[in-house]
Amino acid sequence: MILVAGENLIDLIPTGTVPGATPRLGAHPGGSPFNCARALGRLGVPVGYLTPISTDPMGALLADTLRADGVALLGGRRDLPAAQAVVTLQGGEARYRFHRTGTADRDVTLAGLRAALPRARTALHTGSLALMDAPDADALAALLAQLAHAGVMTSVDPNIRATVLPPADEGAYRARIARILADAGIIKMSVEDMRWLHPGTTPEEAAEALWLTCQPGLLVLTRGAAGVMAWHGSGRVTLPAAPVAALLDTVGAGDSFMAALLAGLHDRDALRARALAGMGQGVLTAVLSRAARAAALTCTRQGCAPPSRAELDGAGGRSAP
């Protein structure tokens, strides 16, 4: 089972405007790790979600959504409000304002996370807002380190939200991210992540340096319309972006990419350090191409609506084994 830990929240996304009236907002389940968990479930991968979910009506929507997509709820429920994100769209690109003080998804301790772990655990994936603020972020970082040292594959997508980071917390956040990346077996980062973490250099140069420093099994740099680059023991791979039939918004596209990447590795029994290291470039290219198609399909839908396995395979044919 692939385990996922990190924020769950309700995305409030504009559904249309009427001149002179308040914009209409639609409620969509979201949060980067939450999106990744449900995307894995839709791809038919055994997946469990470790983070608590609210018992309020918004929390019920979050929990029901995960269950409907085949995700096991391992983190329990909390009598605390669900987190929210108010989304604005600029040219199809999403911008967020988060409300996460005292919410259920932040009621996290290392002991609680460890108690929720199932015996069968293939990998742990985490990232995004859940890594931003102590003490819950420190608990999650400690869990990732413990599992990594026990031989469990660990996966991280920092998905950095620098605009909501208090300036006083920046140093602690940078240090935490550095520790987490050093423990990660799989790292997926965007060009925006790289520019914030490594100002003054190109994202590609920063990725190359990170690959040499942290030595993960796989490092993936997503570059939007410029495509994808990946660093692996078999060498560097560069792929063009998958075409988007009709862009609606980019909400959840990176999470769908991450899930399809993990699903592709899971299908090939490559979520083990030795198997991942021994994967050939042809197989890696097929896995990354499929992940890019998953992101492209998500961009054609409002909110994060990841593709199913059947939809993904139909979008570009089955990947080579």
mmCIF file of C-alpha atoms in Angstrom:
data_model
loop_
_atom_site.group_PDB
_atom_site.id
_atom_site.type_symbol
_atom_site.label_atom_id
_atom_site.label_comp_id
_atom_site.label_asym_id
_atom_site.label_seq_id
_atom_site.Cartn_x
_atom_site.Cartn_y
_atom_site.Cartn_z
ATOM 1 C CA MET A 1 0.000 0.000 0.000
ATOM 2 C CA ILE A 2 1.216 3.495 -0.843
ATOM 3 C CA LEU A 3 0.682 5.813 2.124
ATOM 4 C CA VAL A 4 -0.050 9.516 1.695
ATOM 5 C CA ALA A 5 0.141 12.175 4.406
ATOM 6 C CA GLY A 6 -0.545 15.882 4.158
ATOM 7 C CA GLU A 7 -3.245 18.511 4.026
ATOM 8 C CA ASN A 8 -6.858 18.025 3.045
ATOM 9 C CA LEU A 9 -9.003 21.080 2.397
ATOM 10 C CA ILE A 10 -11.886 22.505 0.418
ATOM 11 C CA ASP A 11 -10.941 24.528 -2.670
ATOM 12 C CA LEU A 12 -13.440 27.344 -3.218
ATOM 13 C CA ILE A 13 -13.157 27.927 -6.971
ATOM 14 C CA PRO A 14 -14.976 30.584 -9.060
ATOM 15 C CA THR A 15 -17.720 29.020 -11.178
ATOM 16 C CA GLY A 16 -18.751 32.208 -12.985
ATOM 17 C CA THR A 17 -19.428 35.863 -12.365
ATOM 18 C CA VAL A 18 -22.374 38.171 -12.726
ATOM 19 C CA PRO A 19 -21.579 41.883 -13.272
ATOM 20 C CA GLY A 20 -21.965 43.766 -10.005
ATOM 21 C CA ALA A 21 -22.425 40.596 -7.960
ATOM 22 C CA THR A 22 -20.175 38.602 -5.657
ATOM 23 C CA PRO A 23 -18.327 35.845 -7.595
ATOM 24 C CA ARG A 24 -19.892 32.408 -7.276
ATOM 25 C CA LEU A 25 -17.677 29.773 -5.698
ATOM 26 C CA GLY A 26 -17.915 26.027 -6.053
ATOM 27 C CA ALA A 27 -16.624 23.728 -3.297
ATOM 28 C CA HIS A 28 -14.126 21.123 -4.482
ATOM 29 C CA PRO A 29 -12.192 18.654 -2.287
ATOM 30 C CA GLY A 30 -8.487 19.425 -2.503
ATOM 31 C CA GLY A 31 -5.061 19.735 -0.958
ATOM 32 C CA SER A 32 -1.994 18.476 -2.796
ATOM 33 C CA PRO A 33 -1.415 15.204 -0.858
ATOM 34 C CA PHE A 34 -5.201 14.604 -0.709
ATOM 35 C CA ASN A 35 -5.377 15.011 -4.485
ATOM 36 C CA CYS A 36 -2.479 12.621 -4.933
ATOM 37 C CA ALA A 37 -4.148 9.998 -2.732
ATOM 38 C CA ARG A 38 -7.412 10.052 -4.662
ATOM 39 C CA ALA A 39 -5.556 10.084 -7.988
ATOM 40 C CA LEU A 40 -3.699 6.933 -6.898
ATOM 41 C CA GLY A 41 -7.005 5.357 -5.934
ATOM 42 C CA ARG A 42 -8.488 6.152 -9.338
ATOM 43 C CA LEU A 43 -5.496 4.483 -10.943
ATOM 44 C CA GLY A 44 -6.248 1.290 -9.059
ATOM 45 C CA VAL A 45 -3.287 1.420 -6.678
ATOM 46 C CA PRO A 46 -3.779 0.344 -3.029
ATOM 47 C CA VAL A 47 -3.513 3.610 -1.111
ATOM 48 C CA GLY A 48 -4.072 4.776 2.456
ATOM 49 C CA TYR A 49 -4.420 8.347 3.734
ATOM 50 C CA LEU A 50 -2.765 9.055 7.112
ATOM 51 C CA THR A 51 -3.911 12.614 7.887
ATOM 52 C CA PRO A 52 -7.030 13.277 10.019
ATOM 53 C CA ILE A 53 -10.193 14.630 8.377
ATOM 54 C CA SER A 54 -12.831 16.915 9.915
ATOM 55 C CA THR A 55 -16.233 15.651 11.058
ATOM 56 C CA ASP A 56 -17.979 18.825 9.799
ATOM 57 C CA PRO A 57 -19.966 18.853 6.513
ATOM 58 C CA MET A 58 -16.911 19.876 4.506
ATOM 59 C CA GLY A 59 -14.972 17.073 6.151
ATOM 60 C CA ALA A 60 -17.741 14.647 5.225
ATOM 61 C CA LEU A 61 -17.307 15.691 1.590
ATOM 62 C CA LEU A 62 -13.550 15.122 1.847
ATOM 63 C CA ALA A 63 -13.925 11.697 3.459
ATOM 64 C CA ASP A 64 -16.657 10.568 1.063
ATOM 65 C CA THR A 65 -14.542 11.647 -1.909
ATOM 66 C CA LEU A 66 -11.582 9.567 -0.777
ATOM 67 C CA ARG A 67 -13.746 6.528 -0.084
ATOM 68 C CA ALA A 68 -15.409 6.815 -3.482
ATOM 69 C CA ASP A 69 -11.966 6.727 -5.113
ATOM 70 C CA GLY A 70 -10.901 3.653 -3.181
ATOM 71 C CA VAL A 71 -8.660 5.311 -0.581
ATOM 72 C CA ALA A 72 -8.435 3.801 2.917
ATOM 73 C CA LEU A 73 -8.941 6.428 5.640
ATOM 74 C CA LEU A 74 -6.214 5.609 8.157
ATOM 75 C CA GLY A 75 -5.928 8.922 10.011
ATOM 76 C CA GLY A 76 -9.392 9.025 11.565
ATOM 77 C CA ARG A 77 -11.710 12.002 11.986
ATOM 78 C CA ARG A 78 -11.461 15.060 14.223
ATOM 79 C CA ASP A 79 -14.097 17.374 15.704
ATOM 80 C CA LEU A 80 -12.305 20.370 14.209
ATOM 81 C CA PRO A 81 -13.128 22.456 11.116
ATOM 82 C CA ALA A 82 -11.947 21.502 7.645
ATOM 83 C CA ALA A 83 -9.310 23.734 6.078
ATOM 84 C CA GLN A 84 -10.234 25.932 3.114
ATOM 85 C CA ALA A 85 -8.465 27.509 0.159
ATOM 86 C CA VAL A 86 -9.989 30.391 -1.798
ATOM 87 C CA VAL A 87 -8.834 30.010 -5.403
ATOM 88 C CA THR A 88 -8.561 32.710 -8.048
ATOM 89 C CA LEU A 89 -7.774 31.914 -11.667
ATOM 90 C CA GLN A 90 -5.504 34.068 -13.836
ATOM 91 C CA GLY A 91 -5.275 32.788 -17.397
ATOM 92 C CA GLY A 92 -6.153 29.301 -16.212
ATOM 93 C CA GLU A 93 -3.422 29.360 -13.538
ATOM 94 C CA ALA A 94 -4.600 28.908 -9.951
ATOM 95 C CA ARG A 95 -3.696 31.271 -7.092
ATOM 96 C CA TYR A 96 -4.568 30.342 -3.497
ATOM 97 C CA ARG A 97 -5.380 31.924 -0.134
ATOM 98 C CA PHE A 98 -5.384 29.311 2.640
ATOM 99 C CA HIS A 99 -7.297 29.130 5.928
ATOM 100 C CA ARG A 100 -5.755 26.372 8.067
ATOM 101 C CA THR A 101 -5.586 27.619 11.667
ATOM 102 C CA GLY A 102 -6.908 25.043 14.136
ATOM 103 C CA THR A 103 -8.115 22.675 11.421
ATOM 104 C CA ALA A 104 -8.467 18.890 11.524
ATOM 105 C CA ASP A 105 -5.692 18.219 9.032
ATOM 106 C CA ARG A 106 -3.203 19.930 11.348
ATOM 107 C CA ASP A 107 -4.072 17.787 14.381
ATOM 108 C CA VAL A 108 -1.006 15.642 13.679
ATOM 109 C CA THR A 109 1.624 14.134 15.979
ATOM 110 C CA LEU A 110 4.393 11.642 15.304
ATOM 111 C CA ALA A 111 2.788 9.174 17.707
ATOM 112 C CA GLY A 112 -0.557 9.530 15.953
ATOM 113 C CA LEU A 113 0.987 9.042 12.526
ATOM 114 C CA ARG A 114 2.890 5.961 13.655
ATOM 115 C CA ALA A 115 -0.246 4.477 15.234
ATOM 116 C CA ALA A 116 -2.061 4.862 11.903
ATOM 117 C CA LEU A 117 0.605 2.989 9.896
ATOM 118 C CA PRO A 118 -0.578 -0.318 8.425
ATOM 119 C CA ARG A 119 1.726 -3.337 8.336
ATOM 120 C CA ALA A 120 1.719 -3.352 4.531
ATOM 121 C CA ARG A 121 3.493 -0.192 3.417
ATOM 122 C CA THR A 122 5.231 0.098 0.068
ATOM 123 C CA ALA A 123 5.960 3.826 0.110
ATOM 124 C CA LEU A 124 5.142 7.103 1.843
ATOM 125 C CA HIS A 125 4.357 10.239 -0.138
ATOM 126 C CA THR A 126 3.999 13.730 1.319
ATOM 127 C CA GLY A 127 4.540 17.402 0.561
ATOM 128 C CA SER A 128 3.044 20.871 0.197
ATOM 129 C CA LEU A 129 1.491 22.855 3.072
ATOM 130 C CA ALA A 130 1.867 19.943 5.475
ATOM 131 C CA LEU A 131 5.631 20.580 5.522
ATOM 132 C CA MET A 132 5.364 24.304 6.199
ATOM 133 C CA ASP A 133 4.646 24.928 9.889
ATOM 134 C CA ALA A 134 5.783 23.269 13.117
ATOM 135 C CA PRO A 135 4.796 21.188 15.046
ATOM 136 C CA ASP A 136 2.753 19.094 12.589
ATOM 137 C CA ALA A 137 5.320 19.558 9.816
ATOM 138 C CA ASP A 138 8.099 18.398 12.144
ATOM 139 C CA ALA A 139 6.082 15.302 13.036
ATOM 140 C CA LEU A 140 5.651 14.437 9.382
ATOM 141 C CA ALA A 141 9.324 15.062 8.629
ATOM 142 C CA ALA A 142 10.266 12.735 11.496
ATOM 143 C CA LEU A 143 7.958 9.999 10.198
ATOM 144 C CA LEU A 144 9.434 10.260 6.718
ATOM 145 C CA ALA A 145 12.969 10.006 8.109
ATOM 146 C CA GLN A 146 12.096 6.964 10.233
ATOM 147 C CA LEU A 147 10.460 5.111 7.350
ATOM 148 C CA ALA A 148 13.280 6.010 4.952
ATOM 149 C CA HIS A 149 15.862 4.662 7.388
ATOM 150 C CA ALA A 150 13.751 1.486 7.740
ATOM 151 C CA GLY A 151 13.967 0.918 3.991
ATOM 152 C CA VAL A 152 10.530 2.192 2.949
ATOM 153 C CA MET A 153 10.485 4.207 -0.280
ATOM 154 C CA THR A 154 9.740 7.871 0.442
ATOM 155 C CA SER A 155 8.422 10.407 -2.036
ATOM 156 C CA VAL A 156 8.231 14.192 -1.707
ATOM 157 C CA ASP A 157 6.623 16.973 -3.741
ATOM 158 C CA PRO A 158 7.397 20.209 -1.832
ATOM 159 C CA ASN A 159 4.837 22.203 -3.882
ATOM 160 C CA ILE A 160 6.119 25.348 -2.181
ATOM 161 C CA ARG A 161 3.599 28.100 -1.369
ATOM 162 C CA ALA A 162 6.037 30.897 -0.616
ATOM 163 C CA THR A 163 3.344 33.599 -0.723
ATOM 164 C CA VAL A 164 1.650 32.190 2.405
ATOM 165 C CA LEU A 165 4.844 31.536 4.371
ATOM 166 C CA PRO A 166 5.380 33.993 7.261
ATOM 167 C CA PRO A 167 8.804 35.653 6.818
ATOM 168 C CA ALA A 168 9.805 34.670 10.352
ATOM 169 C CA ASP A 169 9.335 30.980 9.470
ATOM 170 C CA GLU A 170 11.365 30.965 6.248
ATOM 171 C CA GLY A 171 14.642 29.806 7.780
ATOM 172 C CA ALA A 172 13.032 26.919 9.657
ATOM 173 C CA TYR A 173 11.084 25.933 6.561
ATOM 174 C CA ARG A 174 14.152 25.896 4.335
ATOM 175 C CA ALA A 175 16.016 23.762 6.882
ATOM 176 C CA ARG A 176 13.093 21.330 7.175
ATOM 177 C CA ILE A 177 12.789 20.992 3.406
ATOM 178 C CA ALA A 178 16.527 20.306 3.141
ATOM 179 C CA ARG A 179 16.241 17.498 5.718
ATOM 180 C CA ILE A 180 13.221 15.994 3.995
ATOM 181 C CA LEU A 181 14.791 16.057 0.538
ATOM 182 C CA ALA A 182 17.875 14.335 1.936
ATOM 183 C CA ASP A 183 15.645 11.476 3.167
ATOM 184 C CA ALA A 184 13.545 11.177 0.004
ATOM 185 C CA GLY A 185 13.942 8.348 -2.478
ATOM 186 C CA ILE A 186 11.800 10.131 -5.080
ATOM 187 C CA ILE A 187 11.667 13.919 -5.457
ATOM 188 C CA LYS A 188 9.317 15.789 -7.762
ATOM 189 C CA MET A 189 9.690 19.571 -8.007
ATOM 190 C CA SER A 190 8.402 22.343 -10.246
ATOM 191 C CA VAL A 191 10.452 25.164 -11.713
ATOM 192 C CA GLU A 192 8.725 27.497 -9.226
ATOM 193 C CA ASP A 193 9.915 25.293 -6.342
ATOM 194 C CA MET A 194 13.479 25.328 -7.650
ATOM 195 C CA ARG A 195 13.528 29.097 -8.175
ATOM 196 C CA TRP A 196 12.419 29.707 -4.596
ATOM 197 C CA LEU A 197 14.788 27.182 -3.039
ATOM 198 C CA HIS A 198 17.757 28.124 -5.230
ATOM 199 C CA PRO A 199 17.508 31.768 -6.355
ATOM 200 C CA GLY A 200 20.134 33.046 -8.715
ATOM 201 C CA THR A 201 20.455 29.864 -10.764
ATOM 202 C CA THR A 202 18.318 28.176 -13.393
ATOM 203 C CA PRO A 203 15.872 25.463 -12.262
ATOM 204 C CA GLU A 204 17.750 22.941 -14.386
ATOM 205 C CA GLU A 205 21.100 23.814 -12.787
ATOM 206 C CA ALA A 206 19.508 23.706 -9.340
ATOM 207 C CA ALA A 207 17.996 20.286 -10.078
ATOM 208 C CA GLU A 208 21.363 18.958 -11.229
ATOM 209 C CA ALA A 209 22.976 20.169 -8.001
ATOM 210 C CA LEU A 210 20.165 18.699 -5.894
ATOM 211 C CA TRP A 211 20.535 15.363 -7.677
ATOM 212 C CA LEU A 212 24.253 15.259 -6.905
ATOM 213 C CA THR A 213 23.782 16.410 -3.308
ATOM 214 C CA CYS A 214 20.781 14.364 -2.119
ATOM 215 C CA GLN A 215 21.276 11.365 -4.423
ATOM 216 C CA PRO A 216 17.646 10.224 -4.544
ATOM 217 C CA GLY A 217 16.652 7.275 -6.694
ATOM 218 C CA LEU A 218 14.744 9.627 -8.993
ATOM 219 C CA LEU A 219 14.474 13.411 -9.302
ATOM 220 C CA VAL A 220 11.807 14.898 -11.586
ATOM 221 C CA LEU A 221 11.568 18.555 -12.601
ATOM 222 C CA THR A 222 8.229 19.599 -14.092
ATOM 223 C CA ARG A 223 8.488 22.664 -16.336
ATOM 224 C CA GLY A 224 4.908 23.313 -17.450
ATOM 225 C CA ALA A 225 4.647 23.811 -21.200
ATOM 226 C CA ALA A 226 8.410 23.176 -21.500
ATOM 227 C CA GLY A 227 7.937 19.545 -20.492
ATOM 228 C CA VAL A 228 9.676 17.318 -17.959
ATOM 229 C CA MET A 229 13.277 16.541 -17.035
ATOM 230 C CA ALA A 230 14.323 13.636 -14.833
ATOM 231 C CA TRP A 231 17.584 12.534 -13.241
ATOM 232 C CA HIS A 232 18.099 8.810 -12.636
ATOM 233 C CA GLY A 233 20.937 6.336 -12.390
ATOM 234 C CA SER A 234 20.437 5.465 -16.068
ATOM 235 C CA GLY A 235 20.990 9.100 -17.059
ATOM 236 C CA ARG A 236 18.964 12.252 -17.662
ATOM 237 C CA VAL A 237 15.642 12.086 -19.508
ATOM 238 C CA THR A 238 13.916 15.049 -21.192
ATOM 239 C CA LEU A 239 10.328 14.863 -22.445
ATOM 240 C CA PRO A 240 7.975 17.397 -24.057
ATOM 241 C CA ALA A 241 4.761 18.349 -22.305
ATOM 242 C CA ALA A 242 1.690 16.291 -23.132
ATOM 243 C CA PRO A 243 -0.824 18.293 -25.210
ATOM 244 C CA VAL A 244 -3.851 19.745 -23.401
ATOM 245 C CA ALA A 245 -6.988 19.504 -25.513
ATOM 246 C CA ALA A 246 -8.745 22.496 -23.919
ATOM 247 C CA LEU A 247 -7.245 24.184 -20.851
ATOM 248 C CA LEU A 248 -9.795 24.853 -18.107
ATOM 249 C CA ASP A 249 -7.525 25.197 -15.078
ATOM 250 C CA THR A 250 -4.338 23.690 -13.659
ATOM 251 C CA VAL A 251 -5.719 22.785 -10.230
ATOM 252 C CA GLY A 252 -4.330 19.389 -9.243
ATOM 253 C CA ALA A 253 -2.352 18.817 -12.434
ATOM 254 C CA GLY A 254 0.933 18.377 -10.566
ATOM 255 C CA ASP A 255 -0.739 16.040 -8.078
ATOM 256 C CA SER A 256 -2.137 13.900 -10.891
ATOM 257 C CA PHE A 257 1.363 13.778 -12.408
ATOM 258 C CA MET A 258 2.830 12.683 -9.068
ATOM 259 C CA ALA A 259 0.204 9.985 -8.577
ATOM 260 C CA ALA A 260 0.621 8.595 -12.083
ATOM 261 C CA LEU A 261 4.396 8.553 -11.584
ATOM 262 C CA LEU A 262 4.050 6.562 -8.349
ATOM 263 C CA ALA A 263 1.416 4.303 -9.909
ATOM 264 C CA GLY A 264 3.679 3.579 -12.872
ATOM 265 C CA LEU A 265 6.539 2.642 -10.568
ATOM 266 C CA HIS A 266 4.197 0.558 -8.404
ATOM 267 C CA ASP A 267 2.931 -1.338 -11.444
ATOM 268 C CA ARG A 268 6.538 -2.242 -12.295
ATOM 269 C CA ASP A 269 7.437 -3.169 -8.694
ATOM 270 C CA ALA A 270 9.955 -0.309 -8.767
ATOM 271 C CA LEU A 271 9.086 1.304 -5.429
ATOM 272 C CA ARG A 272 12.139 -0.404 -3.961
ATOM 273 C CA ALA A 273 15.546 1.245 -3.948
ATOM 274 C CA ARG A 274 17.337 -1.467 -5.936
ATOM 275 C CA ALA A 275 14.521 -1.882 -8.458
ATOM 276 C CA LEU A 276 14.224 1.869 -8.967
ATOM 277 C CA ALA A 277 17.966 2.212 -9.466
ATOM 278 C CA GLY A 278 17.984 -0.615 -12.008
ATOM 279 C CA MET A 279 15.129 0.721 -14.141
ATOM 280 C CA GLY A 280 16.105 1.390 -17.750
ATOM 281 C CA GLN A 281 15.610 4.690 -19.574
ATOM 282 C CA GLY A 282 12.939 3.228 -21.841
ATOM 283 C CA VAL A 283 10.786 2.185 -18.887
ATOM 284 C CA LEU A 284 11.367 5.505 -17.112
ATOM 285 C CA THR A 285 10.376 7.405 -20.249
ATOM 286 C CA ALA A 286 7.152 5.406 -20.492
ATOM 287 C CA VAL A 287 6.310 6.101 -16.845
ATOM 288 C CA LEU A 288 6.995 9.833 -17.187
ATOM 289 C CA SER A 289 5.021 10.084 -20.436
ATOM 290 C CA ARG A 290 2.007 8.513 -18.761
ATOM 291 C CA ALA A 291 2.330 10.889 -15.807
ATOM 292 C CA ALA A 292 2.425 13.853 -18.214
ATOM 293 C CA ARG A 293 -0.775 12.622 -19.862
ATOM 294 C CA ALA A 294 -2.449 12.422 -16.452
ATOM 295 C CA ALA A 295 -1.543 16.059 -15.773
ATOM 296 C CA ALA A 296 -2.794 17.137 -19.210
ATOM 297 C CA LEU A 297 -6.150 15.413 -18.688
ATOM 298 C CA THR A 298 -6.573 17.080 -15.293
ATOM 299 C CA CYS A 299 -6.052 20.500 -16.924
ATOM 300 C CA THR A 300 -9.185 19.954 -19.022
ATOM 301 C CA ARG A 301 -11.414 19.738 -15.917
ATOM 302 C CA GLN A 302 -12.467 22.182 -13.210
ATOM 303 C CA GLY A 303 -10.817 21.548 -9.883
ATOM 304 C CA CYS A 304 -8.787 18.425 -9.304
ATOM 305 C CA ALA A 305 -10.561 15.576 -11.100
ATOM 306 C CA PRO A 306 -7.798 13.029 -11.755
ATOM 307 C CA PRO A 307 -8.240 10.521 -14.562
ATOM 308 C CA SER A 308 -9.073 6.882 -13.958
ATOM 309 C CA ARG A 309 -6.778 4.139 -15.205
ATOM 310 C CA ALA A 310 -9.124 3.517 -18.156
ATOM 311 C CA GLU A 311 -9.217 7.224 -19.059
ATOM 312 C CA LEU A 312 -5.457 7.553 -18.812
ATOM 313 C CA ASP A 313 -4.737 4.490 -20.904
ATOM 314 C CA GLY A 314 -7.295 5.642 -23.466
ATOM 315 C CA ALA A 315 -5.633 9.079 -23.674
ATOM 316 C CA GLY A 316 -2.402 7.743 -25.051
ATOM 317 C CA GLY A 317 -2.453 3.991 -25.180
ATOM 318 C CA ARG A 318 -0.905 1.636 -22.692
ATOM 319 C CA SER A 319 2.667 2.388 -21.697
ATOM 320 C CA ALA A 320 5.376 -0.060 -22.625
ATOM 321 C CA PRO A 321 6.196 -2.546 -19.839
#
